[in-house]
Short mmCIF file of C-alpha atoms and ligand atoms in Angstrom, two decimals:
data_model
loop_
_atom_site.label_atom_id
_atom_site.label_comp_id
_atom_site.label_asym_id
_atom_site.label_seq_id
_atom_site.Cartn_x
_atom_site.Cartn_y
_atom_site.Cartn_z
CA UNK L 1 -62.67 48.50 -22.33
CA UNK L 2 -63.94 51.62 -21.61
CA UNK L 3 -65.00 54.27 -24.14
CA UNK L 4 -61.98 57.06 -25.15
CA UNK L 5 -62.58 60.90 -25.07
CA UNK L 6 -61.90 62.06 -28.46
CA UNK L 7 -58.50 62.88 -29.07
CA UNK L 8 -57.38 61.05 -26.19
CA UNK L 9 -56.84 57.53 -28.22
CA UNK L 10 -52.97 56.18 -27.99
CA UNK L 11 -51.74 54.56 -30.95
CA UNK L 12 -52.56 50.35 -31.44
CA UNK L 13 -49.02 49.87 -30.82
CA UNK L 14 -48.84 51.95 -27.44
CA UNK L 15 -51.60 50.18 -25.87
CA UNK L 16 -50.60 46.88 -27.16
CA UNK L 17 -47.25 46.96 -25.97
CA UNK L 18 -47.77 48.64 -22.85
CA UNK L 19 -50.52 45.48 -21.48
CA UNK L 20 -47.73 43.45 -22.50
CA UNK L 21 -45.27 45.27 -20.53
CA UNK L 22 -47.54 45.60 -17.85
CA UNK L 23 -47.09 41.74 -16.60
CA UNK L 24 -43.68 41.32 -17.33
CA UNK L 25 -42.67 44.28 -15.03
CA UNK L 26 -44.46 41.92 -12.42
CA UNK L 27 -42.20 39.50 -13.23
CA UNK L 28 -39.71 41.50 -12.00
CA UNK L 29 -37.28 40.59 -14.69
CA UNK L 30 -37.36 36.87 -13.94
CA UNK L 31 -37.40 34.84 -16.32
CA UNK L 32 -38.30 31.52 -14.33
CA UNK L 33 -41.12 30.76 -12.15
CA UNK L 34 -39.90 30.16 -8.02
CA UNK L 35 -41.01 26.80 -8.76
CA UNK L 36 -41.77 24.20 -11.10
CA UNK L 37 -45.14 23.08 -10.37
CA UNK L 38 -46.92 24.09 -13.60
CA UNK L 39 -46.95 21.91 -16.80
CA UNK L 40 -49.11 23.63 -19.67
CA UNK L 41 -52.10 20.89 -18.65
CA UNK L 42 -51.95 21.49 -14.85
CA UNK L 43 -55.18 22.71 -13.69
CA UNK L 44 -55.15 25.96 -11.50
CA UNK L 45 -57.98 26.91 -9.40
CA UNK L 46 -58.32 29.94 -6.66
CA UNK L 47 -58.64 29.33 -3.01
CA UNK L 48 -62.22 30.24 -2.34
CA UNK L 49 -62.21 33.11 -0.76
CA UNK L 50 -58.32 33.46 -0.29
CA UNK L 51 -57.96 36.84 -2.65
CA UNK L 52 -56.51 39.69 -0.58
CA UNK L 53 -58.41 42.43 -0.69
CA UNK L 54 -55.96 44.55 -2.94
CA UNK L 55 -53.98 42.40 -5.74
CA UNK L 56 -52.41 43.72 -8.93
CA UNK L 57 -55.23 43.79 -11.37
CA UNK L 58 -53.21 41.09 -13.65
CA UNK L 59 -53.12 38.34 -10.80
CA UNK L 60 -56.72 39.36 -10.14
CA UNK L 61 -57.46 38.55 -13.65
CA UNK L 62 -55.88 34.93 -13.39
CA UNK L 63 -57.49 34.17 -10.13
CA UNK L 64 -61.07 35.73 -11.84
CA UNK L 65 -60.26 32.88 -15.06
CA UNK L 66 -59.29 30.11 -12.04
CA UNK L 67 -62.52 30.77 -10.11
CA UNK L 68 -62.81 26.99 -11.81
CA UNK L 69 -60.42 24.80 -12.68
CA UNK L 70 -58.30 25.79 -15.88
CA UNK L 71 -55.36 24.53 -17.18
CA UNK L 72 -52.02 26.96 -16.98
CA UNK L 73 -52.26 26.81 -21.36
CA UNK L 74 -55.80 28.18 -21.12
CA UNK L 75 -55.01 30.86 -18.53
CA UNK L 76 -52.14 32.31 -20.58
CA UNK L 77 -54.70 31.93 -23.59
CA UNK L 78 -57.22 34.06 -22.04
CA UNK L 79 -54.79 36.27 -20.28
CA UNK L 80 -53.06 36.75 -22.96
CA UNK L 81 -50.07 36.77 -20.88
CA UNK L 82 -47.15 34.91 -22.54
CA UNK L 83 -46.50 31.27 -21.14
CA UNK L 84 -43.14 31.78 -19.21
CA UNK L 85 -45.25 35.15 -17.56
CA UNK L 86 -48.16 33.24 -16.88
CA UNK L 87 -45.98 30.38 -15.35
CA UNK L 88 -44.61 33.13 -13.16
CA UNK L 89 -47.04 35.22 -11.57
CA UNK L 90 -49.01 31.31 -10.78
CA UNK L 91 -46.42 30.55 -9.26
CA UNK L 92 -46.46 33.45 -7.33
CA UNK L 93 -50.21 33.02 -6.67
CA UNK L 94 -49.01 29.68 -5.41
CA UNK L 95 -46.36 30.61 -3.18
CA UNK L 96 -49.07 33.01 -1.30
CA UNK L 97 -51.63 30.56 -1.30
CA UNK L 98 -54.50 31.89 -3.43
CA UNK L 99 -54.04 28.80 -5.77
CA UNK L 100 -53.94 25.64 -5.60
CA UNK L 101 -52.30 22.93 -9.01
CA UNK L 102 -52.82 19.66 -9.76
CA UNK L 103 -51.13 17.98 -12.11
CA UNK L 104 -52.91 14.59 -13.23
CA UNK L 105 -51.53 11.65 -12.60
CA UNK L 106 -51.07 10.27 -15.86
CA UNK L 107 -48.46 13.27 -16.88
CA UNK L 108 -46.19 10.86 -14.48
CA UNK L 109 -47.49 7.62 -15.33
CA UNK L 110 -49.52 6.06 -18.71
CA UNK L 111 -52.81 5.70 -17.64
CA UNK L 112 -53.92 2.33 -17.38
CA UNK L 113 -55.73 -0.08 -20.00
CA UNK L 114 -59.10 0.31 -18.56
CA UNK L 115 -59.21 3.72 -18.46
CA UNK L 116 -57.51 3.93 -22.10
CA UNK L 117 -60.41 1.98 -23.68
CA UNK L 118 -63.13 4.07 -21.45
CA UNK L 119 -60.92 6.92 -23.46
CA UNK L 120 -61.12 5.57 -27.17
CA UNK L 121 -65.05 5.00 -25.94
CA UNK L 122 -65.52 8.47 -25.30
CA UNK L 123 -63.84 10.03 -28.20
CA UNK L 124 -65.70 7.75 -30.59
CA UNK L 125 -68.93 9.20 -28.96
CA UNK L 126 -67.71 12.77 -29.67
CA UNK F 1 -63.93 6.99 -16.39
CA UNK F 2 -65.86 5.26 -13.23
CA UNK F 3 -63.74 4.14 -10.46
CA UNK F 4 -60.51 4.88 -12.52
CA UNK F 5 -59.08 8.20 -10.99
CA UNK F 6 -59.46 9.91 -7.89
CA UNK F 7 -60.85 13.37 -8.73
CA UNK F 8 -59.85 16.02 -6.83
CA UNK F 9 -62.67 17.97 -5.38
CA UNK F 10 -61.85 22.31 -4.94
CA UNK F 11 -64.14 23.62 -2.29
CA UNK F 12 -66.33 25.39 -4.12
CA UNK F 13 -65.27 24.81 -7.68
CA UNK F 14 -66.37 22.02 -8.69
CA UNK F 15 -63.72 18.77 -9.73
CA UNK F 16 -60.29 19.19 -10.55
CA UNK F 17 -60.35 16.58 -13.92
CA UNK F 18 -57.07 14.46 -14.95
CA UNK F 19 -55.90 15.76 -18.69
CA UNK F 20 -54.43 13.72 -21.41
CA UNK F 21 -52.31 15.41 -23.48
CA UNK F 22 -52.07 14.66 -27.09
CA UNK F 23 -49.15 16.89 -29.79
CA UNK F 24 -49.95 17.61 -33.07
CA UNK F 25 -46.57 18.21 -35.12
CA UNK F 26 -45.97 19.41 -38.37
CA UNK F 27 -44.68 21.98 -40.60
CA UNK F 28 -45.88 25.49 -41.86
CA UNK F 29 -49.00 25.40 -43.06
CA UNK F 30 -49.33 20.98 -42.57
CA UNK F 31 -53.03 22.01 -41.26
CA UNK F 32 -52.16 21.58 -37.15
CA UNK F 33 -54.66 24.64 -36.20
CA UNK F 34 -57.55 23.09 -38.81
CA UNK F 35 -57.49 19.70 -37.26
CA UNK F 36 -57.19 21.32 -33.71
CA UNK F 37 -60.00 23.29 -34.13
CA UNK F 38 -61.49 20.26 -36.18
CA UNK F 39 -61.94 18.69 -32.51
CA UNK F 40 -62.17 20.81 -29.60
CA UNK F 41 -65.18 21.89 -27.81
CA UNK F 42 -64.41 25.88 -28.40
CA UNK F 43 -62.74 27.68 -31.48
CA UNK F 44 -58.82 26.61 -30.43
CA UNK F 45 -56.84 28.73 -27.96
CA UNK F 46 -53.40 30.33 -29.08
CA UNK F 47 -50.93 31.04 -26.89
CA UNK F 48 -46.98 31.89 -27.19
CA UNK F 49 -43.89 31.31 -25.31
CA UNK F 50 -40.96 33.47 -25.79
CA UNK F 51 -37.49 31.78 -25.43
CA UNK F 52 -34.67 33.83 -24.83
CA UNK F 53 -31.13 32.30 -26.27
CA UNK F 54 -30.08 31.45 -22.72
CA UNK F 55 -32.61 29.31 -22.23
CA UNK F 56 -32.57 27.21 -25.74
CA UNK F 57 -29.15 27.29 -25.50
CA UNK F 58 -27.42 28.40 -28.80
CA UNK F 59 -27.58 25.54 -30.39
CA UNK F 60 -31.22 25.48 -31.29
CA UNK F 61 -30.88 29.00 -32.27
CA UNK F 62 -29.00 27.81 -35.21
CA UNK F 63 -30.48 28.95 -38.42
CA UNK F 64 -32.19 32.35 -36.75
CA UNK F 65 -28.79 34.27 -36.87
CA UNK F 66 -28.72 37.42 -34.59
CA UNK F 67 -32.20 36.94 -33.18
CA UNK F 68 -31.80 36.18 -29.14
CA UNK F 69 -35.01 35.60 -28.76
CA UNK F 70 -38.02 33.41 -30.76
CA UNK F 71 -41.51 32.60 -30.16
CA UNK F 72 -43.17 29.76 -30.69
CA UNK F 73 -47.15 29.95 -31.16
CA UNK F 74 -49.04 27.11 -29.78
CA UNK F 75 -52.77 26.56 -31.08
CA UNK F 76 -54.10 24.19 -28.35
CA UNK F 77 -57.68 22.69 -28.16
CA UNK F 78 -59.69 21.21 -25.24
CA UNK F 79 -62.17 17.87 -25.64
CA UNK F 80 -64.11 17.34 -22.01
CA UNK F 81 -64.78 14.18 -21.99
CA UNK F 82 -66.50 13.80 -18.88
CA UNK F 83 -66.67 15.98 -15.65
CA UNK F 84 -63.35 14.28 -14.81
CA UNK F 85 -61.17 14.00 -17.78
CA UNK F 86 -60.32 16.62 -20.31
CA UNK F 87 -58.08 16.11 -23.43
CA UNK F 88 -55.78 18.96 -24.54
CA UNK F 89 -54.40 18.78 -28.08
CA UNK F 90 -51.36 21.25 -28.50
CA UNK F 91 -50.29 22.47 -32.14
CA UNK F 92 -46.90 22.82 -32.70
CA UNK F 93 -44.57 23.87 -35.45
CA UNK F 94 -42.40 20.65 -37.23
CA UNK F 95 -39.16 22.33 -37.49
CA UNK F 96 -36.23 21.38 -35.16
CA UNK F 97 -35.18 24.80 -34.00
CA UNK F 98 -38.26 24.46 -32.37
CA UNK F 99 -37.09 21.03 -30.66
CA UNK F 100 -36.83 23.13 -27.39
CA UNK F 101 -40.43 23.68 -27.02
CA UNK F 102 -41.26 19.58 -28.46
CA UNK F 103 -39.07 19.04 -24.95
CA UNK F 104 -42.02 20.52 -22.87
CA UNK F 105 -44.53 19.44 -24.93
CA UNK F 106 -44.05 15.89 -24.96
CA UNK F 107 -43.51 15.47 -21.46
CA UNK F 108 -46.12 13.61 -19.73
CA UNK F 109 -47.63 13.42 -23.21
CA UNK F 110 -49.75 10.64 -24.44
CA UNK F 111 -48.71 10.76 -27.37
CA UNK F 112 -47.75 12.46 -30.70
CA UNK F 113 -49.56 12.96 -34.26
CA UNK F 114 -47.23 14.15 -37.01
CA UNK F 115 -49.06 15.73 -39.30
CA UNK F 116 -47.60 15.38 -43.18
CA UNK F 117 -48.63 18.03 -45.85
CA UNK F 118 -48.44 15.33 -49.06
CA UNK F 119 -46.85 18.37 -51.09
CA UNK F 120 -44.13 18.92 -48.57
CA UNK F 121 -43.39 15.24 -47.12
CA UNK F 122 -39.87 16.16 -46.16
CA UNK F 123 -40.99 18.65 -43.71
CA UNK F 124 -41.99 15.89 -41.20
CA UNK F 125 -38.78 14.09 -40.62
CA UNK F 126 -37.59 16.42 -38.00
CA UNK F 127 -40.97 15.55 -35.67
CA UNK F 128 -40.61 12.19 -37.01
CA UNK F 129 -37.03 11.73 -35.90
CA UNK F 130 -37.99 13.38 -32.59
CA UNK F 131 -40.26 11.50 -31.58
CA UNK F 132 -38.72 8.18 -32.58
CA UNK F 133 -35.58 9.22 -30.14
CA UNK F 134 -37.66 10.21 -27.13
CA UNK F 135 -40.20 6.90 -27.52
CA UNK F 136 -42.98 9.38 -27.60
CA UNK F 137 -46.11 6.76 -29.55
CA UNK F 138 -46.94 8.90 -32.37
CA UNK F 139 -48.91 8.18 -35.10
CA UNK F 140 -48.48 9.54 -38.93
CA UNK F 141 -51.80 11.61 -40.19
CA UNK F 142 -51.43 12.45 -43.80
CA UNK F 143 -53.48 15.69 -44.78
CA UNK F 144 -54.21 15.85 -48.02
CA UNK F 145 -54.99 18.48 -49.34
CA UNK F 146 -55.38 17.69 -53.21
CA UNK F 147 -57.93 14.66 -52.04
CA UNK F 148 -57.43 11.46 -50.86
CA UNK F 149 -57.87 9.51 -54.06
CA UNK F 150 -54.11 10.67 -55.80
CA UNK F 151 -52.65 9.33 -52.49
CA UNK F 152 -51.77 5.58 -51.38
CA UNK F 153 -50.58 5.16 -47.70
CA UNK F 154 -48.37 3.03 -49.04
CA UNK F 155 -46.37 5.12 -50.97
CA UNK F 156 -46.37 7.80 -48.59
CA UNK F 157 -44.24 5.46 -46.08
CA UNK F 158 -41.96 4.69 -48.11
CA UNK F 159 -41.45 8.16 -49.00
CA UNK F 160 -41.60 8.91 -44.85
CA UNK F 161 -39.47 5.82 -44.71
CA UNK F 162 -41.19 5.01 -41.88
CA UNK F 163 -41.37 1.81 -40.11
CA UNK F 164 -44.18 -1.07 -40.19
CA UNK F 165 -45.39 -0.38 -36.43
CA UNK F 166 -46.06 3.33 -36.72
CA UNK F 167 -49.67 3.77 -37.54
CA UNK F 168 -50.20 6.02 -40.77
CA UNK F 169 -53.32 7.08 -41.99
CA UNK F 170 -54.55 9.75 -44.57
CA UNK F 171 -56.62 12.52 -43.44
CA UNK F 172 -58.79 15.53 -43.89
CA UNK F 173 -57.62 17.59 -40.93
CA UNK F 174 -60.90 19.87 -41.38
CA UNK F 175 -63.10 16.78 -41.07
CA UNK F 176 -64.08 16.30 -37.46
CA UNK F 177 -64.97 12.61 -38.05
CA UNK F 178 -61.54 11.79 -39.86
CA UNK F 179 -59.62 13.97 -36.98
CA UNK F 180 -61.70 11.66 -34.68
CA UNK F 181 -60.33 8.43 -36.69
CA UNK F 182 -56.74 9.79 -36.14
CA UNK F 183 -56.86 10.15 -32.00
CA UNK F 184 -58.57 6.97 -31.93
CA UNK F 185 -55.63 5.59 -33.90
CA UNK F 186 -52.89 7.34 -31.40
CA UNK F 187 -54.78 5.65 -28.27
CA UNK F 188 -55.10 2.78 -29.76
CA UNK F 189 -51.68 2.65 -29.80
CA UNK F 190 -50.82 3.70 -26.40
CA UNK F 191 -53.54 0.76 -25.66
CA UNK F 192 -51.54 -1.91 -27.45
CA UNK F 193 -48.36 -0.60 -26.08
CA UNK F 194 -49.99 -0.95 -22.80
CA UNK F 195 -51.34 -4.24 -23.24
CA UNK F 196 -48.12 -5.63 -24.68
CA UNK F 197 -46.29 -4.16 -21.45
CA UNK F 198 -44.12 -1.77 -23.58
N1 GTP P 201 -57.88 21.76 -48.96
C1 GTP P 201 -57.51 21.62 -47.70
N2 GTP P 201 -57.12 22.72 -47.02
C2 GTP P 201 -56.71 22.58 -45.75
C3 GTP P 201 -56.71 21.33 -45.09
N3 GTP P 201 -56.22 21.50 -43.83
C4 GTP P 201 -55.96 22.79 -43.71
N4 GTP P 201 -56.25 23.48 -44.85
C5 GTP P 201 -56.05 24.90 -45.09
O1 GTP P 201 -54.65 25.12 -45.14
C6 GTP P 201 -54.29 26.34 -44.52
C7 GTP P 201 -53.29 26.09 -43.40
O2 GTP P 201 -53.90 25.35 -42.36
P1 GTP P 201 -53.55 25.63 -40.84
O3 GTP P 201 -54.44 24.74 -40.03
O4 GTP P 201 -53.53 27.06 -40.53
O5 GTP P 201 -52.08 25.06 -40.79
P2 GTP P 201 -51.01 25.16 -39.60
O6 GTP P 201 -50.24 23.90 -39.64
O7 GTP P 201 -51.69 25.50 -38.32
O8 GTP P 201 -50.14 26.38 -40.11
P3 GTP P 201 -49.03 27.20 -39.29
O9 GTP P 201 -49.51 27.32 -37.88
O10 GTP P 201 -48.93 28.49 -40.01
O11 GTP P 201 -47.77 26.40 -39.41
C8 GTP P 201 -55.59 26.95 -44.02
O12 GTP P 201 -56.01 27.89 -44.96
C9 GTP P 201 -56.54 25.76 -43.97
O13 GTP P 201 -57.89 26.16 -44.18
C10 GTP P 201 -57.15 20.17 -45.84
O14 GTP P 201 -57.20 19.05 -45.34
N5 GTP P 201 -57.54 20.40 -47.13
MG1 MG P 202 -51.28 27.03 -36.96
#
């Protein structure tokens, strides 16, 4: 955030409201992402190198927090986009290809016992 | 987790890890932030989601007359276990108008703690009951907050009526080692559930 002239400053409210505003509008009204690749643990991560050279600054902030691997809950988190929004615009990223999802494995299946026990293991280390 | 996943490498960024995700239930106030926080590696992330009534569907929106839209806050906390797997625990209010967002949640879920405020018992039936119908493993963590001695696990199952095979244990949910004892008590359950083919 930059520093304010004096008597310049907008209201809390205006600003507030207007950042969340701000990515909605990119929504575009929708409501649902163009497709349903994005559970809140799937882990997003930019293309290296695949960011046009002029993006909205919003969808340049996600792809800045995906420069590693983060999960679509922790983008929205540090976005501080709403879920459905951040869901949204990922999918959007996706669509264009400046992002790429994975969803593990085990949101489909149980993992197995071996790598349950490695689990338990590893959180009785913590 | 050697030899047990295929991790998926980014170009560039380093390896895409396999999550496990874990929901903590229970009502206002049951402690679900504390004994997020309790665990994860940073302070715990919050997050919302805004549901309009069209997509609840007006039947969860029973009990929030004239209100077309709600938001749910989710407190959510990350453990890395190793460079390849990374354990998300999600926080999530207890009450069934929020059932819709329980939907999401416990999909490709691990599992399910139900966290039980011993001054407000009744508050976990709905995740309780939830969980039960979807065969989501859960596991019962009492927090109690006047101290464990004026409790007896026993008494608080009957009073949950819950059954024999659900695991229930008292906790402190700002104690990381007892919030430690309670996910080891949730996998171990997925293990035996595993094991026994269920
Ligand atoms: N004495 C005591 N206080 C606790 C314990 N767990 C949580 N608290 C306190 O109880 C209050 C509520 O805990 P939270 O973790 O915010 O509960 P919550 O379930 O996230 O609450 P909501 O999100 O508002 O539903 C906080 O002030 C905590 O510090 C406990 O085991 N013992
Ligand atoms: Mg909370």
């Amino acid at each position: 955030m930059s520093a304010v002239p004096p008597g310049e400053e907008f209201p809390r409210e205006w600003s507030f409201e207007s950042s969340l505003i701000r990515p909605y509008s990119l929504t575009g009204g929708r409501t649902r992402p163009s497709r349903s690749d994005f559970s809140m643990t799937s882990q997003v991560v930019a293309v290296p190198s695949g960011a046009p050279p002029e993006v909205d600054p919003e969808l340049e902030l996600i792809l800045s927090l995906c420069a590693r691997p983060l999960s679509v809950a922790e983008v929205a988190s540090r976005s501080g986009f709403p879920l459905g929004v951040t869901r949204i615009l990922l999918a959007d990223l996706l669509d264009q290809g400046y992002v790429m999802v994975h969803t593990s494995d085990w949101e489909r299946n149980r993992p197995d016992a071996a790598t349950l026990r490695a689990v338990l293991d590893r959180i009785r280390e913590l | 987790m050697d030899g047990a996943l295929v991790v998926m490498e980014a170009e560039g960024a380093g390896p895409v890890p396999d999550t496990l995700k874990i929901v903590v239930a229970g009502g206002f106030g049951a402690g679900k932030t504390t004994l997020v926080s309790a665990l994860s590696e940073v302070e715990a992330l919050h997050t919302e989601e805004v549901m309009t009534s069209e997509s609840v569907g007006v039947d969860d929106l029973e009990g929030v007359e004239g209100k077309t839209t709600t938001t749910v806050a989710l407190d959510f906390g990350r453990i890395t276990l190793d460079e390849s797997t990374v354990v998300y625990l999600f926080g999530t209010p207890g009450q069934r108008r929020f059932s819709f967002m329980w939907e999401e949640l416990v999909e490709g879920a691990l599992g399910a703690v139900v966290l039980a405020d011993t001054r407000r018992l009744a508050d976990s039936f709905d995740a309780i009951d939830f969980f039960e119908s979807r065969g989501v493993p859960f596991v019962v963590a009492v927090n109690c907050f006047d101290g464990h001695r004026t409790h007896r696990a026993d008494d608080v199952r009957v009073a949950l009526d819950l059954e024999e095979r659900v695991p229930l244990l008292l906790c402190d949910a700002r104690d990381r080692e007892s919030v430690k004892e309670v996910v080891v008590e949730l996998v171990s359950l997925v293990l035996r559930l595993e094991l026994s083919g269920a």
